[in-house]
Amino acid sequence: MNRLPRMLSAAALAALVFVSAQAQPNNNSPGGTPGAPAVGGRGRGPGVESGPGTAYKSPEVNANSSLTFRLLAPNAKSVRVLTDMPKLGKVTVHGSAGYDMVKDEKGIWSYTTPPLTPSYYQYWFIVDGLTTPDPMNTFVRPATGTPGVYKSVVGVPGKEAEFMMFRDVPHGNLTEHHYLNRENKTSRRVVVYTPPDYHTSGKSYPVIYLLHGFNDSERGWTQSGMAHHIMDNLIAEGKAVPAIIVMPFGHNITTSMGKVAEIAYTQKSLGFTPPPAAARGAGRGAAGAPGAGAAPGGAAAAAPATAAPAAGAPAAAVPIAGAPAAGGRGGGIGGPTADGWSMEKEILNYVIPYVEKDFRVIKHKDSRAIFGYSMGGGHATSIGFGHPEVFSHVGGMSGGGANFITSNPARAATANKDYKMIFVGSGTEDGAINGARTSHAAMTAQNIKHIFSEDVGYGHDYQVWRLYLYRLAQQTFRD
């Protein structure tokens, strides 16, 4: 993801919203006009429930499918809007380069795009160098990374976006499960999608393990990726085999500053002292991101992890049947970090055992897929190619690589037998395209069957990752 010049703290955002509200003419407090009688014994004056008011609208979806962004900032010298729009009209652009907004006589800055292809779009503002989501829009994507980011989201409806938007079809459920990682004593959360008929069919289902990128969290695939709507719509149309989708947290520890004190308290109560900050993730990127061991373009390093499962792991945290202990194969992106965490162990020792204990799933490699984007693509390919006895479908979107099998003659020789699907894809405006092309060429040279997708005009964002999930879900578990 793009690094932004300055990130807006919660306190700064609250201050900006408050100032914006105070600057608006005739700005009524929520629910009524200033000075109106109290309702239920409580006044309606300014307070923590006050919002920025309704003196202007942002974003606005126009009749021609263009978008107008607005921000009230009368004292600002410069305001820009950044987006994840892959194309403006017929011109290929990278929206994160930003577009200058223009201020009117009321102090409202605005920018209107050309007509857009229907989709969900992310955007954010930079006000005199300060990065902020749109204070008028409560549809946001909270993300993680270093530092954490917020991006506003807006949907432009239309036929091209129907596959990812809410429709009048049967809908599945999302379950949030919290658990303790016993290596670094941190709380974890995994989000699980179950198909619409899960609670009535009595059937067992295949599972897609769907992993997120560096500046994201376990909620990203539903908050912005719309994975649940995509699967609901595909199942309703008979285009996908009904499957459970499992979306785990992909970092060793959250970077949400508001959680730091709680994390430290939990670790202390459990007798765990984390390594010094300077040592955490040594040899790798922060929070399990690619470090020096990752090849250009997002291809994962193939060095195997060596850490064994922690002693005293709960009964459910037992490697799945037929799989070696985590760390025996398939290292690469995601660990191990200095605090004992690795994504490989997270998946094999915690996530899969939980899913196979609490949900009706088919416990066979042919019914397990692992896909991911960016950092999650590195996780998916590193773990998937390292454990052919666990997964039969492996995909890297804008990240990851096939070097774990292409650099190993024995693995390459059995790849077509080991895997029912291998996918590598990237947009042409994404730096990850180089690694994707390299993987494609290497697998082609070794006659390894795979799907390769090079998508013109797309960058490193959910615009293309949603499309990949839509395509892959239709081809997974078909035999």
Short mmCIF file of C-alpha atoms in Angstrom, two decimals:
data_model
loop_
_atom_site.label_atom_id
_atom_site.label_comp_id
_atom_site.label_asym_id
_atom_site.label_seq_id
_atom_site.Cartn_x
_atom_site.Cartn_y
_atom_site.Cartn_z
CA MET A 1 0.00 0.00 0.00
CA ASN A 2 1.13 3.58 -0.53
CA ARG A 3 2.88 5.31 2.33
CA LEU A 4 1.13 8.55 3.17
CA PRO A 5 2.97 11.68 4.30
CA ARG A 6 1.26 12.08 7.66
CA MET A 7 -1.42 10.01 9.32
CA LEU A 8 -4.25 11.59 11.28
CA SER A 9 -4.51 10.57 14.92
CA ALA A 10 -7.92 9.98 16.48
CA ALA A 11 -7.56 13.16 18.51
CA ALA A 12 -6.61 15.22 15.47
CA LEU A 13 -9.50 13.81 13.47
CA ALA A 14 -11.92 14.65 16.25
CA ALA A 15 -10.55 18.19 16.38
CA LEU A 16 -10.84 18.60 12.61
CA VAL A 17 -14.42 17.37 12.59
CA PHE A 18 -15.32 19.69 15.48
CA VAL A 19 -13.75 22.72 13.81
CA SER A 20 -15.50 21.89 10.54
CA ALA A 21 -18.81 21.66 12.35
CA GLN A 22 -18.29 24.99 14.10
CA ALA A 23 -17.32 26.69 10.83
CA GLN A 24 -20.52 25.77 9.00
CA PRO A 25 -23.25 28.39 8.76
CA ASN A 26 -26.53 27.50 10.43
CA ASN A 27 -25.15 24.15 11.55
CA ASN A 28 -27.89 22.43 13.54
CA SER A 29 -27.03 19.99 16.26
CA PRO A 30 -28.11 16.37 15.58
CA GLY A 31 -31.85 15.79 15.77
CA GLY A 32 -33.08 19.36 15.80
CA THR A 33 -32.31 23.07 15.91
CA PRO A 34 -30.19 24.95 18.44
CA GLY A 35 -32.16 25.89 21.53
CA ALA A 36 -34.89 23.31 20.97
CA PRO A 37 -36.44 21.86 24.13
CA ALA A 38 -34.70 18.91 25.66
CA VAL A 39 -36.10 15.47 24.92
CA GLY A 40 -36.25 12.93 27.72
CA GLY A 41 -34.54 15.28 30.14
CA ARG A 42 -31.39 15.64 28.02
CA GLY A 43 -30.33 18.61 25.94
CA ARG A 44 -29.14 18.50 22.36
CA GLY A 45 -26.11 20.68 22.73
CA PRO A 46 -22.64 19.87 21.39
CA GLY A 47 -21.04 16.77 22.87
CA VAL A 48 -19.44 13.50 21.95
CA GLU A 49 -22.45 12.59 19.79
CA SER A 50 -22.25 15.79 17.77
CA GLY A 51 -21.34 15.38 14.13
CA PRO A 52 -20.07 17.64 11.36
CA GLY A 53 -23.59 18.70 10.38
CA THR A 54 -25.29 18.63 7.01
CA ALA A 55 -24.39 21.93 5.36
CA TYR A 56 -22.79 20.05 2.45
CA LYS A 57 -22.75 16.51 1.06
CA SER A 58 -19.75 14.25 0.51
CA PRO A 59 -19.33 12.04 -1.33
CA GLU A 60 -22.04 12.49 -3.94
CA VAL A 61 -22.77 9.90 -6.62
CA ASN A 62 -23.95 11.78 -9.69
CA ALA A 63 -26.41 10.63 -12.34
CA ASN A 64 -23.59 9.95 -14.85
CA SER A 65 -21.74 7.70 -12.33
CA SER A 66 -19.15 10.35 -11.54
CA LEU A 67 -18.26 11.17 -7.93
CA THR A 68 -18.02 14.55 -6.25
CA PHE A 69 -15.88 14.80 -3.12
CA ARG A 70 -16.21 17.79 -0.80
CA LEU A 71 -14.48 18.99 2.35
CA LEU A 72 -15.16 22.11 4.41
CA ALA A 73 -11.74 23.52 5.29
CA PRO A 74 -11.91 27.33 4.85
CA ASN A 75 -8.43 27.97 6.27
CA ALA A 76 -6.61 25.25 4.35
CA LYS A 77 -4.02 26.21 1.75
CA SER A 78 -4.17 22.96 -0.21
CA VAL A 79 -6.53 19.98 -0.31
CA ARG A 80 -6.08 16.87 -2.45
CA VAL A 81 -8.17 13.73 -2.79
CA LEU A 82 -6.47 10.37 -3.28
CA THR A 83 -8.35 7.32 -4.55
CA ASP A 84 -7.98 3.72 -5.67
CA MET A 85 -9.65 4.42 -9.03
CA PRO A 86 -7.85 2.35 -11.67
CA LYS A 87 -9.23 4.31 -14.60
CA LEU A 88 -10.77 7.71 -15.21
CA GLY A 89 -12.80 7.46 -18.39
CA LYS A 90 -10.57 5.76 -20.96
CA VAL A 91 -7.36 7.05 -19.42
CA THR A 92 -5.37 4.65 -17.27
CA VAL A 93 -4.32 6.41 -14.07
CA HIS A 94 -3.09 5.57 -10.62
CA GLY A 95 -5.56 7.40 -8.40
CA SER A 96 -3.26 7.43 -5.38
CA ALA A 97 -1.23 10.10 -7.14
CA GLY A 98 -3.99 12.44 -6.02
CA TYR A 99 -6.14 15.16 -7.57
CA ASP A 100 -6.21 18.82 -6.59
CA MET A 101 -9.50 20.07 -5.13
CA VAL A 102 -10.85 23.58 -5.69
CA LYS A 103 -12.20 25.86 -2.93
CA ASP A 104 -15.42 27.88 -3.36
CA GLU A 105 -16.50 31.10 -1.64
CA LYS A 106 -17.89 29.12 1.33
CA GLY A 107 -14.60 27.41 2.03
CA ILE A 108 -15.75 24.05 0.63
CA TRP A 109 -13.17 22.22 -1.45
CA SER A 110 -14.45 19.89 -4.19
CA TYR A 111 -13.36 17.59 -6.98
CA THR A 112 -15.57 15.76 -9.48
CA THR A 113 -14.32 12.71 -11.33
CA PRO A 114 -15.18 11.77 -14.89
CA PRO A 115 -17.83 9.01 -15.16
CA LEU A 116 -16.62 5.86 -13.41
CA THR A 117 -17.13 2.17 -13.89
CA PRO A 118 -19.58 1.00 -11.18
CA SER A 119 -17.64 -0.33 -8.18
CA TYR A 120 -16.72 0.45 -4.59
CA TYR A 121 -14.05 3.14 -4.36
CA GLN A 122 -11.76 4.11 -1.51
CA TYR A 123 -10.60 7.69 -1.08
CA TRP A 124 -9.04 10.03 1.46
CA PHE A 125 -8.00 13.67 1.75
CA ILE A 126 -4.66 15.39 2.34
CA VAL A 127 -5.20 18.80 3.94
CA ASP A 128 -2.00 20.86 4.07
CA GLY A 129 -0.09 17.58 4.39
CA LEU A 130 -2.44 16.05 6.96
CA THR A 131 -4.11 12.78 5.87
CA THR A 132 -7.74 12.28 6.87
CA PRO A 133 -10.79 10.27 5.84
CA ASP A 134 -13.91 12.16 4.80
CA PRO A 135 -15.57 13.46 8.03
CA MET A 136 -18.96 13.46 6.27
CA ASN A 137 -18.83 9.76 5.35
CA THR A 138 -19.23 7.02 7.96
CA PHE A 139 -18.54 4.23 5.44
CA VAL A 140 -14.87 3.65 6.24
CA ARG A 141 -12.27 0.94 6.06
CA PRO A 142 -10.19 0.85 9.24
CA ALA A 143 -6.86 -0.73 8.44
CA THR A 144 -3.65 -1.63 10.21
CA GLY A 145 0.01 -1.52 9.27
CA THR A 146 2.64 1.02 10.28
CA PRO A 147 0.93 3.32 11.05
CA GLY A 148 -2.75 2.45 10.91
CA VAL A 149 -4.89 4.14 8.28
CA TYR A 150 -8.51 5.00 7.64
CA LYS A 151 -9.95 5.23 4.14
CA SER A 152 -13.43 6.36 3.20
CA VAL A 153 -15.47 4.13 0.89
CA VAL A 154 -18.25 4.92 -1.58
CA GLY A 155 -20.27 2.62 -3.82
CA VAL A 156 -21.11 3.56 -7.41
CA PRO A 157 -23.96 1.17 -8.30
CA GLY A 158 -24.46 -0.33 -11.72
CA LYS A 159 -24.44 -3.56 -13.67
CA GLU A 160 -20.66 -3.99 -13.57
CA ALA A 161 -20.72 -3.88 -9.76
CA GLU A 162 -23.68 -6.17 -9.15
CA PHE A 163 -21.42 -9.15 -8.43
CA MET A 164 -20.03 -7.42 -5.32
CA MET A 165 -23.02 -5.46 -4.02
CA PHE A 166 -25.89 -6.40 -1.74
CA ARG A 167 -28.72 -8.00 -3.72
CA ASP A 168 -32.02 -9.67 -2.97
CA VAL A 169 -30.58 -13.19 -2.65
CA PRO A 170 -30.13 -15.56 0.31
CA HIS A 171 -27.31 -14.33 2.54
CA GLY A 172 -24.74 -16.18 4.59
CA ASN A 173 -23.52 -15.30 8.07
CA LEU A 174 -20.30 -13.77 9.38
CA THR A 175 -18.92 -15.10 12.66
CA GLU A 176 -16.19 -13.35 14.65
CA HIS A 177 -14.08 -15.59 16.86
CA HIS A 178 -11.52 -14.35 19.38
CA TYR A 179 -8.73 -16.52 20.73
CA LEU A 180 -5.30 -16.30 22.39
CA ASN A 181 -2.07 -16.92 20.53
CA ARG A 182 0.09 -18.69 23.10
CA GLU A 183 3.40 -17.82 21.44
CA ASN A 184 3.22 -14.05 21.90
CA LYS A 185 0.20 -13.93 24.26
CA THR A 186 -1.92 -11.67 22.04
CA SER A 187 -5.63 -11.72 21.34
CA ARG A 188 -6.54 -12.73 17.80
CA ARG A 189 -9.70 -12.52 15.74
CA VAL A 190 -10.79 -14.57 12.76
CA VAL A 191 -13.87 -13.80 10.64
CA VAL A 192 -15.72 -16.78 9.16
CA TYR A 193 -18.32 -16.65 6.38
CA THR A 194 -20.79 -19.53 6.18
CA PRO A 195 -23.05 -20.03 3.12
CA PRO A 196 -26.77 -19.20 3.28
CA ASP A 197 -27.86 -22.82 3.74
CA TYR A 198 -25.19 -23.77 6.29
CA HIS A 199 -27.55 -23.95 9.28
CA THR A 200 -30.22 -25.99 7.49
CA SER A 201 -28.39 -28.27 5.05
CA GLY A 202 -26.52 -30.57 7.41
CA LYS A 203 -23.78 -30.77 4.77
CA SER A 204 -20.05 -30.33 5.17
CA TYR A 205 -18.34 -27.63 3.11
CA PRO A 206 -14.98 -26.92 1.52
CA VAL A 207 -13.01 -23.97 2.91
CA ILE A 208 -11.24 -20.98 1.39
CA TYR A 209 -8.63 -19.41 3.68
CA LEU A 210 -8.56 -15.80 2.48
CA LEU A 211 -5.65 -13.65 3.67
CA HIS A 212 -5.19 -9.88 3.76
CA GLY A 213 -2.33 -7.49 3.00
CA PHE A 214 0.04 -5.45 5.12
CA ASN A 215 -2.09 -2.33 5.62
CA ASP A 216 -5.18 -4.35 6.46
CA SER A 217 -6.77 -6.63 9.00
CA GLU A 218 -9.08 -9.64 9.19
CA ARG A 219 -12.06 -7.38 8.46
CA GLY A 220 -10.63 -5.98 5.24
CA TRP A 221 -12.03 -8.67 2.96
CA THR A 222 -15.58 -7.92 4.14
CA GLN A 223 -15.31 -4.16 4.79
CA SER A 224 -13.78 -3.33 1.42
CA GLY A 225 -13.30 -6.62 -0.41
CA MET A 226 -17.02 -7.49 -0.14
CA ALA A 227 -16.12 -11.18 -0.02
CA HIS A 228 -19.42 -12.16 1.64
CA HIS A 229 -21.54 -10.37 -0.98
CA ILE A 230 -19.45 -11.84 -3.81
CA MET A 231 -19.98 -15.36 -2.50
CA ASP A 232 -23.68 -14.82 -1.74
CA ASN A 233 -24.29 -13.65 -5.32
CA LEU A 234 -22.24 -16.43 -6.92
CA ILE A 235 -24.00 -19.12 -4.89
CA ALA A 236 -27.42 -17.66 -5.75
CA GLU A 237 -26.55 -17.77 -9.45
CA GLY A 238 -25.18 -21.31 -9.22
CA LYS A 239 -21.73 -20.13 -10.32
CA ALA A 240 -19.74 -21.21 -7.27
CA VAL A 241 -19.54 -24.30 -5.09
CA PRO A 242 -20.89 -23.18 -1.68
CA ALA A 243 -17.88 -22.80 0.58
CA ILE A 244 -16.88 -21.43 3.94
CA ILE A 245 -14.50 -18.45 3.80
CA VAL A 246 -12.07 -17.98 6.68
CA MET A 247 -10.37 -14.59 7.10
CA PRO A 248 -7.70 -14.57 9.85
CA PHE A 249 -5.55 -11.75 11.22
CA GLY A 250 -2.21 -11.73 9.41
CA HIS A 251 0.14 -9.74 11.66
CA ASN A 252 2.04 -10.83 14.74
CA ILE A 253 0.50 -7.98 16.75
CA THR A 254 -1.95 -5.19 16.09
CA THR A 255 -0.59 -1.72 15.35
CA SER A 256 -3.71 0.01 16.67
CA MET A 257 -2.28 2.48 19.17
CA GLY A 258 -5.47 2.34 21.20
CA LYS A 259 -4.85 -1.37 21.87
CA VAL A 260 -1.22 -1.06 23.01
CA ALA A 261 -1.94 -0.69 26.73
CA GLU A 262 -4.39 -3.61 26.70
CA ILE A 263 -1.94 -5.84 24.85
CA ALA A 264 0.85 -5.05 27.31
CA TYR A 265 -1.48 -5.69 30.26
CA THR A 266 -2.59 -9.06 28.85
CA GLN A 267 0.98 -10.14 28.15
CA LYS A 268 2.11 -9.12 31.63
CA SER A 269 -0.78 -10.98 33.27
CA LEU A 270 0.27 -14.11 31.39
CA GLY A 271 3.93 -13.76 32.35
CA PHE A 272 5.16 -12.90 28.88
CA THR A 273 7.79 -10.25 28.20
CA PRO A 274 7.95 -9.32 24.50
CA PRO A 275 11.37 -8.72 22.94
CA PRO A 276 12.56 -5.11 22.63
CA ALA A 277 10.85 -3.15 19.87
CA ALA A 278 14.08 -2.87 17.90
CA ALA A 279 14.40 -6.65 17.77
CA ARG A 280 10.80 -7.46 16.98
CA GLY A 281 10.54 -8.89 13.48
CA ALA A 282 14.32 -8.81 13.02
CA GLY A 283 15.16 -10.02 9.54
CA ARG A 284 11.63 -9.36 8.35
CA GLY A 285 9.38 -6.39 7.89
CA ALA A 286 7.33 -5.05 10.77
CA ALA A 287 4.37 -7.16 11.84
CA GLY A 288 5.38 -10.04 9.60
CA ALA A 289 5.60 -7.99 6.41
CA PRO A 290 8.15 -8.88 3.72
CA GLY A 291 11.66 -8.05 4.81
CA ALA A 292 15.04 -8.64 3.26
CA GLY A 293 14.04 -12.20 2.47
CA ALA A 294 11.29 -11.18 0.07
CA ALA A 295 12.07 -10.99 -3.61
CA PRO A 296 11.16 -7.93 -5.70
CA GLY A 297 7.57 -7.75 -6.85
CA GLY A 298 6.21 -9.55 -3.82
CA ALA A 299 7.69 -13.02 -4.41
CA ALA A 300 8.05 -14.75 -1.07
CA ALA A 301 11.36 -16.03 0.23
CA ALA A 302 11.53 -19.79 0.49
CA ALA A 303 13.65 -20.17 3.61
CA PRO A 304 11.79 -22.57 5.91
CA ALA A 305 10.69 -21.47 9.34
CA THR A 306 12.18 -23.40 12.23
CA ALA A 307 10.07 -22.54 15.24
CA ALA A 308 8.03 -25.39 16.68
CA PRO A 309 4.54 -25.09 18.14
CA ALA A 310 4.59 -23.58 21.61
CA ALA A 311 4.47 -25.83 24.60
CA GLY A 312 1.18 -25.72 26.40
CA ALA A 313 -0.86 -24.94 23.31
CA PRO A 314 -4.57 -25.62 23.81
CA ALA A 315 -6.00 -28.95 22.79
CA ALA A 316 -7.58 -27.39 19.71
CA ALA A 317 -4.20 -26.04 18.57
CA VAL A 318 -2.96 -29.36 17.24
CA PRO A 319 -1.61 -29.62 13.69
CA ILE A 320 -4.27 -30.97 11.35
CA ALA A 321 -4.29 -34.61 10.39
CA GLY A 322 -1.50 -35.50 8.01
CA ALA A 323 0.31 -32.16 8.30
CA PRO A 324 3.78 -31.80 9.80
CA ALA A 325 4.32 -29.42 12.69
CA ALA A 326 4.33 -25.79 11.60
CA GLY A 327 7.81 -24.65 10.71
CA GLY A 328 8.72 -28.00 9.17
CA ARG A 329 8.01 -26.65 5.69
CA GLY A 330 6.94 -23.48 3.98
CA GLY A 331 8.54 -20.51 5.68
CA GLY A 332 8.86 -17.24 3.81
CA ILE A 333 6.78 -14.16 4.46
CA GLY A 334 5.06 -14.06 7.81
CA GLY A 335 7.62 -15.38 10.22
CA PRO A 336 9.02 -16.38 12.42
CA THR A 337 9.28 -13.03 14.20
CA ALA A 338 11.32 -12.40 17.31
CA ASP A 339 8.31 -12.89 19.59
CA GLY A 340 7.77 -16.46 18.37
CA TRP A 341 4.95 -15.72 15.92
CA SER A 342 4.61 -16.88 12.32
CA MET A 343 1.64 -16.88 9.97
CA GLU A 344 2.40 -20.48 9.12
CA LYS A 345 1.93 -21.56 12.72
CA GLU A 346 -1.11 -19.28 13.04
CA ILE A 347 -2.85 -21.04 10.16
CA LEU A 348 -1.82 -24.63 10.93
CA ASN A 349 -1.94 -24.62 14.73
CA TYR A 350 -4.80 -22.24 15.50
CA VAL A 351 -7.02 -21.24 12.58
CA ILE A 352 -7.52 -24.58 10.81
CA PRO A 353 -8.02 -26.55 14.07
CA TYR A 354 -10.64 -24.01 15.21
CA VAL A 355 -12.49 -24.14 11.89
CA GLU A 356 -12.42 -27.93 11.69
CA LYS A 357 -13.63 -28.28 15.28
CA ASP A 358 -16.45 -25.71 15.25
CA PHE A 359 -17.75 -25.92 11.66
CA ARG A 360 -18.90 -28.70 9.37
CA VAL A 361 -16.06 -28.81 6.88
CA ILE A 362 -14.57 -31.40 4.56
CA LYS A 363 -11.25 -32.31 6.17
CA HIS A 364 -9.26 -33.10 3.05
CA LYS A 365 -6.66 -31.16 1.11
CA ASP A 366 -8.81 -31.20 -2.02
CA SER A 367 -11.38 -29.16 -0.10
CA ARG A 368 -8.95 -26.53 1.20
CA ALA A 369 -7.86 -23.42 -0.69
CA ILE A 370 -5.56 -20.63 0.46
CA PHE A 371 -5.63 -17.28 -1.37
CA GLY A 372 -4.34 -13.85 -0.41
CA TYR A 373 -3.33 -10.45 -1.71
CA SER A 374 -0.06 -8.51 -1.26
CA MET A 375 1.47 -9.67 2.04
CA GLY A 376 -1.36 -12.20 2.20
CA GLY A 377 -0.32 -13.43 -1.23
CA GLY A 378 3.12 -14.08 0.22
CA HIS A 379 1.52 -15.88 3.16
CA ALA A 380 -0.76 -17.94 0.89
CA THR A 381 1.90 -19.07 -1.56
CA SER A 382 4.57 -19.65 1.08
CA ILE A 383 2.27 -21.75 3.26
CA GLY A 384 0.34 -23.35 0.40
CA PHE A 385 3.39 -24.40 -1.59
CA GLY A 386 5.11 -25.48 1.62
CA HIS A 387 2.24 -27.78 2.56
CA PRO A 388 0.90 -29.67 -0.47
CA GLU A 389 -0.52 -32.24 1.97
CA VAL A 390 -2.82 -29.52 3.40
CA PHE A 391 -3.90 -27.36 0.43
CA SER A 392 -4.76 -28.17 -3.19
CA HIS A 393 -5.68 -24.65 -4.34
CA VAL A 394 -3.15 -21.83 -3.90
CA GLY A 395 -3.35 -18.25 -5.16
CA GLY A 396 -1.28 -15.08 -4.87
CA MET A 397 -2.93 -11.78 -5.82
CA SER A 398 -0.47 -8.91 -6.30
CA GLY A 399 2.05 -10.70 -4.13
CA GLY A 400 3.63 -14.02 -3.37
CA GLY A 401 5.41 -16.24 -5.81
CA ALA A 402 6.05 -19.75 -7.05
CA ASN A 403 9.78 -19.88 -6.31
CA PHE A 404 9.19 -22.36 -3.49
CA ILE A 405 8.31 -24.99 -6.09
CA THR A 406 10.06 -23.67 -9.22
CA SER A 407 13.43 -23.59 -7.43
CA ASN A 408 12.96 -27.14 -6.13
CA PRO A 409 13.10 -29.78 -8.90
CA ALA A 410 11.39 -32.42 -6.76
CA ARG A 411 8.53 -30.07 -5.90
CA ALA A 412 8.20 -28.89 -9.49
CA ALA A 413 7.98 -32.48 -10.69
CA THR A 414 4.98 -33.22 -8.48
CA ALA A 415 3.26 -29.81 -8.62
CA ASN A 416 0.64 -30.82 -11.18
CA LYS A 417 -0.31 -33.78 -8.99
CA ASP A 418 -0.14 -31.84 -5.74
CA TYR A 419 -2.31 -28.90 -6.77
CA LYS A 420 -5.66 -28.61 -8.49
CA MET A 421 -5.24 -24.85 -8.95
CA ILE A 422 -2.36 -22.41 -8.84
CA PHE A 423 -3.10 -18.73 -9.46
CA VAL A 424 -0.83 -15.73 -9.90
CA GLY A 425 -2.15 -12.30 -10.91
CA SER A 426 -1.46 -8.58 -10.72
CA GLY A 427 -2.51 -5.29 -12.24
CA THR A 428 -0.13 -3.67 -14.71
CA GLU A 429 0.06 -0.48 -12.62
CA ASP A 430 1.27 -2.47 -9.62
CA GLY A 431 4.94 -3.07 -8.78
CA ALA A 432 3.97 -6.66 -7.98
CA ILE A 433 3.50 -7.30 -11.70
CA ASN A 434 7.22 -8.04 -12.03
CA GLY A 435 7.12 -10.85 -9.50
CA ALA A 436 3.92 -12.22 -11.05
CA ARG A 437 5.48 -12.29 -14.51
CA THR A 438 8.59 -13.99 -13.14
CA SER A 439 6.51 -16.68 -11.44
CA HIS A 440 4.43 -17.17 -14.59
CA ALA A 441 7.53 -17.57 -16.76
CA ALA A 442 9.18 -20.00 -14.33
CA MET A 443 6.08 -22.20 -14.02
CA THR A 444 5.54 -22.14 -17.78
CA ALA A 445 9.14 -23.21 -18.38
CA GLN A 446 8.68 -26.17 -16.02
CA ASN A 447 5.26 -27.14 -17.41
CA ILE A 448 3.51 -26.42 -14.10
CA LYS A 449 -0.18 -25.87 -14.75
CA HIS A 450 -1.39 -22.53 -13.45
CA ILE A 451 -3.65 -19.55 -14.10
CA PHE A 452 -1.95 -16.23 -14.80
CA SER A 453 -3.82 -12.92 -14.96
CA GLU A 454 -2.24 -9.62 -16.00
CA ASP A 455 -4.89 -6.91 -15.69
CA VAL A 456 -4.33 -3.67 -17.57
CA GLY A 457 -4.78 -0.43 -15.66
CA TYR A 458 -5.19 -1.88 -12.17
CA GLY A 459 -3.00 -0.94 -9.23
CA HIS A 460 -2.36 -2.39 -5.79
CA ASP A 461 -5.88 -2.25 -4.42
CA TYR A 462 -9.21 -3.99 -3.95
CA GLN A 463 -10.42 -2.97 -7.42
CA VAL A 464 -8.56 -5.95 -8.85
CA TRP A 465 -8.58 -8.23 -5.77
CA ARG A 466 -12.38 -8.35 -5.77
CA LEU A 467 -12.28 -9.40 -9.41
CA TYR A 468 -9.76 -12.13 -8.60
CA LEU A 469 -11.92 -13.52 -5.79
CA TYR A 470 -14.95 -13.43 -8.08
CA ARG A 471 -13.07 -15.44 -10.74
CA LEU A 472 -11.34 -17.88 -8.38
CA ALA A 473 -14.49 -18.70 -6.41
CA GLN A 474 -16.10 -19.90 -9.63
CA GLN A 475 -13.21 -22.28 -10.42
CA THR A 476 -12.41 -23.63 -6.97
CA PHE A 477 -13.56 -27.08 -5.75
CA ARG A 478 -15.00 -27.97 -9.13
CA ASP A 479 -13.71 -31.55 -9.12
#
